[in-house]
Tab-separated table of C-alpha atoms in Angstrom:
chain	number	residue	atom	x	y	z
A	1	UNK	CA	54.240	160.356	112.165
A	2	UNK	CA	54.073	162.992	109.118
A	3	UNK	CA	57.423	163.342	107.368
A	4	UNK	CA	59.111	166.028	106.374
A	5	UNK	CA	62.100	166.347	104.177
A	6	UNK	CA	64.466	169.106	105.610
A	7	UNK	CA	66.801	170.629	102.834
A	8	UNK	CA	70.555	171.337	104.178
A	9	UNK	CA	69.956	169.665	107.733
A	10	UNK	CA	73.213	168.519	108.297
A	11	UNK	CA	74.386	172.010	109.985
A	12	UNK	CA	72.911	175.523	111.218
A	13	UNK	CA	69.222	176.722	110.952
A	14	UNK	CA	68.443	173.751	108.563
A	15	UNK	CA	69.485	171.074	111.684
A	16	UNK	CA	68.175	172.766	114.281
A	17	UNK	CA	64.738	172.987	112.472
A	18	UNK	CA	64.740	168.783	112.037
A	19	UNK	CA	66.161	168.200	115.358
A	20	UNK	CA	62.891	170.606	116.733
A	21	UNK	CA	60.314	168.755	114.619
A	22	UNK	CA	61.662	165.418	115.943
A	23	UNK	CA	61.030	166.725	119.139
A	24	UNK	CA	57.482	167.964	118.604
A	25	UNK	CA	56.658	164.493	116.856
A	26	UNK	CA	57.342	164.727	113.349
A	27	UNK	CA	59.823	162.523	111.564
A	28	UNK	CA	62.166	164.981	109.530
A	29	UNK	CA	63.726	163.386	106.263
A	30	UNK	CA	67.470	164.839	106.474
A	31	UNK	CA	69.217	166.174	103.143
A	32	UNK	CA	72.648	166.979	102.854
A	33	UNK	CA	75.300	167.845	100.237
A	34	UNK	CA	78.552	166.493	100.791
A	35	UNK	CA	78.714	166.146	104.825
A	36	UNK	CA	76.909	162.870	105.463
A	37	UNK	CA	78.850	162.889	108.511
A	38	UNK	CA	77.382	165.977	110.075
A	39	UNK	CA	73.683	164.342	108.643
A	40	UNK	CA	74.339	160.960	110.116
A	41	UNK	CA	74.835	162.664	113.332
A	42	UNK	CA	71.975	164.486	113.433
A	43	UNK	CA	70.250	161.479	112.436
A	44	UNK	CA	71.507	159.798	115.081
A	45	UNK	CA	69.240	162.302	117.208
A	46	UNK	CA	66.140	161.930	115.411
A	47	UNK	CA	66.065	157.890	115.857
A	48	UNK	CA	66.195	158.553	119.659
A	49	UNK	CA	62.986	160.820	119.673
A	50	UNK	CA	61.383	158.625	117.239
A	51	UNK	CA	61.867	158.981	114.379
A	52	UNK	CA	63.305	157.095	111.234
A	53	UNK	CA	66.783	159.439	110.142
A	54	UNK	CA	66.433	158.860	106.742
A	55	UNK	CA	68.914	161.107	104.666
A	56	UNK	CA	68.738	162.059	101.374
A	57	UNK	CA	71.882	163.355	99.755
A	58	UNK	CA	71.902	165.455	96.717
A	59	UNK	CA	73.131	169.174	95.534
A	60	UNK	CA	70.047	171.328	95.174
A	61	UNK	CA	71.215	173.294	92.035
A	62	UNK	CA	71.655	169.825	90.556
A	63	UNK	CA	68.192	169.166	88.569
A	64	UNK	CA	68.478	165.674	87.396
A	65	UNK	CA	69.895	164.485	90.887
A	66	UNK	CA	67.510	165.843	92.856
A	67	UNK	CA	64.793	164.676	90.672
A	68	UNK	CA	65.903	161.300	90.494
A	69	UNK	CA	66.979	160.996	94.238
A	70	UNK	CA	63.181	162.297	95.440
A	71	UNK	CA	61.023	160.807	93.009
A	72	UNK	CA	62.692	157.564	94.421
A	73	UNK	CA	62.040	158.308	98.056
A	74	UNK	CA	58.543	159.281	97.217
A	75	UNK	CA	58.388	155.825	94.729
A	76	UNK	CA	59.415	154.042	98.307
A	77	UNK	CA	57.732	156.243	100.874
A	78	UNK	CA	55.235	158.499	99.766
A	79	UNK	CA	54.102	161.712	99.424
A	80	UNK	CA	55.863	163.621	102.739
A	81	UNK	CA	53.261	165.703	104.911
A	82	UNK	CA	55.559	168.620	104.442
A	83	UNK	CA	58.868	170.023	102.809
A	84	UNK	CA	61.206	173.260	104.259
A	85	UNK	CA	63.157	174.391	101.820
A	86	UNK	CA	66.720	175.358	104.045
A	87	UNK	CA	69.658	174.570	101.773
A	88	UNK	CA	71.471	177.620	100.127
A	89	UNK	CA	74.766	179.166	99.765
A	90	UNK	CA	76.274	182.603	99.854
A	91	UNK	CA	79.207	184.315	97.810
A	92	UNK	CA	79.226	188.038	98.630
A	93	UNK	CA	80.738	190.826	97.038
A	94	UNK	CA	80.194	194.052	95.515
A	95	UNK	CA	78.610	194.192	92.697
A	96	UNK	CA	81.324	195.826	90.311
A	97	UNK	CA	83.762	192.854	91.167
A	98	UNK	CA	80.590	189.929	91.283
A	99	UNK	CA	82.528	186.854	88.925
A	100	UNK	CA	79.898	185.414	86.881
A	101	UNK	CA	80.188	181.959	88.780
A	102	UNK	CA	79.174	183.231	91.847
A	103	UNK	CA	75.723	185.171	90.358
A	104	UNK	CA	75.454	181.595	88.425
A	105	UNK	CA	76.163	179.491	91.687
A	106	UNK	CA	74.108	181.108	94.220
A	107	UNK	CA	71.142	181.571	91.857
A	108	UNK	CA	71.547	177.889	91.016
A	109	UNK	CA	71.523	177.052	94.308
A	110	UNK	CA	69.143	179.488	96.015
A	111	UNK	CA	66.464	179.623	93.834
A	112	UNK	CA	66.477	177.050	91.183
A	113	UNK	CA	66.693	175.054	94.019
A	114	UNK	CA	63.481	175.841	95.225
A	115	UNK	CA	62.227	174.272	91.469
A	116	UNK	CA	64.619	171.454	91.714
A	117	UNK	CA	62.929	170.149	95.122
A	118	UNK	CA	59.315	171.176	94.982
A	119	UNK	CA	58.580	170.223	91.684
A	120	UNK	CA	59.297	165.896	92.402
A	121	UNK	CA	57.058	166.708	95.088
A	122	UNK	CA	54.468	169.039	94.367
A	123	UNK	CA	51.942	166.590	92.215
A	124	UNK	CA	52.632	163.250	94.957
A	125	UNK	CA	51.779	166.191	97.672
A	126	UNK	CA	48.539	167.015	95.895
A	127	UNK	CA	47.600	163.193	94.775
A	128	UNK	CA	47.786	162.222	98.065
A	129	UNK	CA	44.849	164.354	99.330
A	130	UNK	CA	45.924	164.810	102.513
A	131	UNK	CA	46.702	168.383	102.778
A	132	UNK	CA	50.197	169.467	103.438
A	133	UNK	CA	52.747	172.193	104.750
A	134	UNK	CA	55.686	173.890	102.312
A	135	UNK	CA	57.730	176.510	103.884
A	136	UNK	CA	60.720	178.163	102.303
A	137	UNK	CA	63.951	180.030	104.227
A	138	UNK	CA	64.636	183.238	102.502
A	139	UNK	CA	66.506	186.168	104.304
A	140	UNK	CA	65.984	189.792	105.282
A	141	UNK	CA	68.096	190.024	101.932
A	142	UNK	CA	65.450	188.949	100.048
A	143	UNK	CA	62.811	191.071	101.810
A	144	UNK	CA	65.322	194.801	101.750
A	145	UNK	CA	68.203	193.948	99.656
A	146	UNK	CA	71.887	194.192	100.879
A	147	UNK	CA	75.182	195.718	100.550
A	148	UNK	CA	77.738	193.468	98.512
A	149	UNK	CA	74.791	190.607	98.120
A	150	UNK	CA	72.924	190.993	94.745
A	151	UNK	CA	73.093	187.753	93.715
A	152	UNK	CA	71.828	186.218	97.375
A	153	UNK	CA	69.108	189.335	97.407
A	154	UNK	CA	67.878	188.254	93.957
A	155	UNK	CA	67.625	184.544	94.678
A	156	UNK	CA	66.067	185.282	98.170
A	157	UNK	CA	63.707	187.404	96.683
A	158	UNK	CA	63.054	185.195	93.990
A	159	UNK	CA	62.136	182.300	96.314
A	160	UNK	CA	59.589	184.455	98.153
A	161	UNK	CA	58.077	185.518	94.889
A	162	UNK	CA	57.873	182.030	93.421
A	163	UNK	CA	56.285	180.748	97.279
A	164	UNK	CA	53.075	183.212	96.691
A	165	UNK	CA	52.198	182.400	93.051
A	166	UNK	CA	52.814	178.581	94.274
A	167	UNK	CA	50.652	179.262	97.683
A	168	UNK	CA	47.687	180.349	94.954
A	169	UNK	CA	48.023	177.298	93.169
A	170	UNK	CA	48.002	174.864	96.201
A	171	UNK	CA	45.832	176.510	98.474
A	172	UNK	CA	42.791	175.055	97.090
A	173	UNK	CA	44.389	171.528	97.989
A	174	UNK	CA	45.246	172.477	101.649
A	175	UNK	CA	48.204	172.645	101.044
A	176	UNK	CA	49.847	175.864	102.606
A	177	UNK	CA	53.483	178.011	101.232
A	178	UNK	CA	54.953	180.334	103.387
A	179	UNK	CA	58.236	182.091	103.630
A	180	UNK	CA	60.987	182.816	106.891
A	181	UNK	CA	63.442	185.412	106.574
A	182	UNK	CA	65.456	185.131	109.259
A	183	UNK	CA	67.811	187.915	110.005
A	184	UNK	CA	71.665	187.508	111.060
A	185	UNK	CA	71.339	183.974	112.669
A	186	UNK	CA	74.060	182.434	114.514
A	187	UNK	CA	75.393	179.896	112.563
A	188	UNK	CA	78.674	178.940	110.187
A	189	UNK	CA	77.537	180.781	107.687
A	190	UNK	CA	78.035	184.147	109.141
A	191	UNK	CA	80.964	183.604	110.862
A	192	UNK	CA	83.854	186.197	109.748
A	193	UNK	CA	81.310	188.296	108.203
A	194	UNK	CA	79.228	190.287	110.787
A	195	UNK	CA	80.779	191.731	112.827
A	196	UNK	CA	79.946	193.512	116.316
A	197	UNK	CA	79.280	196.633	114.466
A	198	UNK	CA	76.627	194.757	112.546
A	199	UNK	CA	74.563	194.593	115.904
A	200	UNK	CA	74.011	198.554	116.000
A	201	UNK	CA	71.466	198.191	113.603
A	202	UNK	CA	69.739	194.870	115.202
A	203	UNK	CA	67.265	196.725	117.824
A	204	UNK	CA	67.395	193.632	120.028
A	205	UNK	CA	71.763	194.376	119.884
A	206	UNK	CA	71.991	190.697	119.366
A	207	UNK	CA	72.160	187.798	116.766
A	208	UNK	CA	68.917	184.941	116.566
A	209	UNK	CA	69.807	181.835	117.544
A	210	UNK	CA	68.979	178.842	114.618
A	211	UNK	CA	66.649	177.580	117.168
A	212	UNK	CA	64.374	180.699	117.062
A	213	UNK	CA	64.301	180.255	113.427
A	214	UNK	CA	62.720	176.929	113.845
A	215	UNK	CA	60.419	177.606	116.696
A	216	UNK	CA	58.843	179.546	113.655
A	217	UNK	CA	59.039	177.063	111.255
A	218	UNK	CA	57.553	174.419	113.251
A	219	UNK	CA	54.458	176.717	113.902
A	220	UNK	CA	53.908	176.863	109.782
A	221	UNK	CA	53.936	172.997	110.042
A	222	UNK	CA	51.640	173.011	112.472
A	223	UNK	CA	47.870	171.768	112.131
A	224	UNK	CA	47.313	175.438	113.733
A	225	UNK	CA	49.038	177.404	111.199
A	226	UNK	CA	46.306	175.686	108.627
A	227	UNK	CA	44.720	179.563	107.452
A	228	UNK	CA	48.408	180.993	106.641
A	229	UNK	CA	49.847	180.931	103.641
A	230	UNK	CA	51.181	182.837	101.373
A	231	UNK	CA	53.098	184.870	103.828
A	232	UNK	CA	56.544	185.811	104.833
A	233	UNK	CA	57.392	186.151	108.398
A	234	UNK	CA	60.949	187.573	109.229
A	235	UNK	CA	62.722	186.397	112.419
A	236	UNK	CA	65.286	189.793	112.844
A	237	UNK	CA	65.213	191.038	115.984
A	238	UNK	CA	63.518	194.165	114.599
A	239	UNK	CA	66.064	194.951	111.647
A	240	UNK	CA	62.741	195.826	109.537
């Protein structure tokens, strides 16, 4: 079974993407932050389609832990087959009254993150000669900007940026790096945020559902999906 290492599976689009890949026969390497409860459940799942519910638990915008926690599992298991890179955070407001913690946190989180995981990875993905899928969750945000998210619009952005000069440099080893931008997804993350009025401007006059984000995701894993890369598919409902 090729493994794949699932950032911020415990909850939301980043669990229903691991629970999906179980499903279609991968074995997804779970990764939470503080809530191994929510991971060991998932995990739970995964061992009864299969697979072996490993969980790896470090914070993203935490360099050394994440470096020392993956270059472990990769010392004990390998290179994985493929990484999607899920976890992130959010801390909204306009940008006259943004705190300098929360542009620091979420561009800790968001987009060193994307450094913090790929690069223990990167080189065993590449020695291993076996080809191999990355694929990264930005956001609509990333892709048009939004109201009263700067900080989440740059990191978002960032991440889709840093996935195309990366998708250059791997693409030559089969390896392929893609971006999803999912729209306004149903999940905790939104909750108290959007509102009804936020579906007047969603042509489809509804939210996505996480599993339609990893429908997507699951295709850019696929053996099928081998001649894209380097490209950013949104999941919106027509929002752009």
């Amino acid at each position: 079974m090729k493994r794949v290492i699932v950032t911020g599976s415990s909850r939301g689009i980043g669990r229903a993407v691991a629970l999906d890949l179980a499903r279609a026969g991968y074995d997804p390497v779970l990764h939470c932050v503080k809530n191994r409860e929510a991971a060991m459940s998932a995990a739970e799942e995964i061992r009864a389609l299969g697979g072996s519910g490993d969980i790896l638990q470090f914070d993203i915008a935490d360099r050394d832990a994440a470096r020392s926690e993956l270059d472990a599992w990769v010392e004990a298991n390998g290179a994985p087959y493929g990484v999607v890179l899920n976890a992130g955070i959010a801390a909204d407001a306009p940008f006259p009254g943004l705190e300098d913690e929360q542009w620091d946190r979420v561009i800790r989180t968001d987009l060193d993150g994307f450094y913090n995981v790929l690069k223990p990875l990167a080189l065993p993905m590449v020695r291993a000669r076996t080809g191999g899928r990355i694929v990264a969750l930005s956001s609509i945000s990333g892709v048009i900007g939004n109201r009263g998210q700067t900080n989440y619009s740059a990191a978002k952005a960032g991440i889709i940026g840093a996935a195309k000069a990366l998708a250059v440099e791997l693409a030559r080893r089969n390896i392929t790096v893609n971006c999803v931008a999912p729209g306004v997804i149903e999940t905790e993350m939104i909750e108290g945020i959007f509102s009804e009025e936020a579906m007047k401007i969603i042509p489809m006059r509804r939210f996505g559902k996480p599993e339609e984000v990893a429908a997507v995701v699951r295709f850019l894993l696929s053996e099928e999906a081998g001649y894209i890369t380097r490209q950013v598919i949104q999941v919106n409902g027509g929002m752009f």
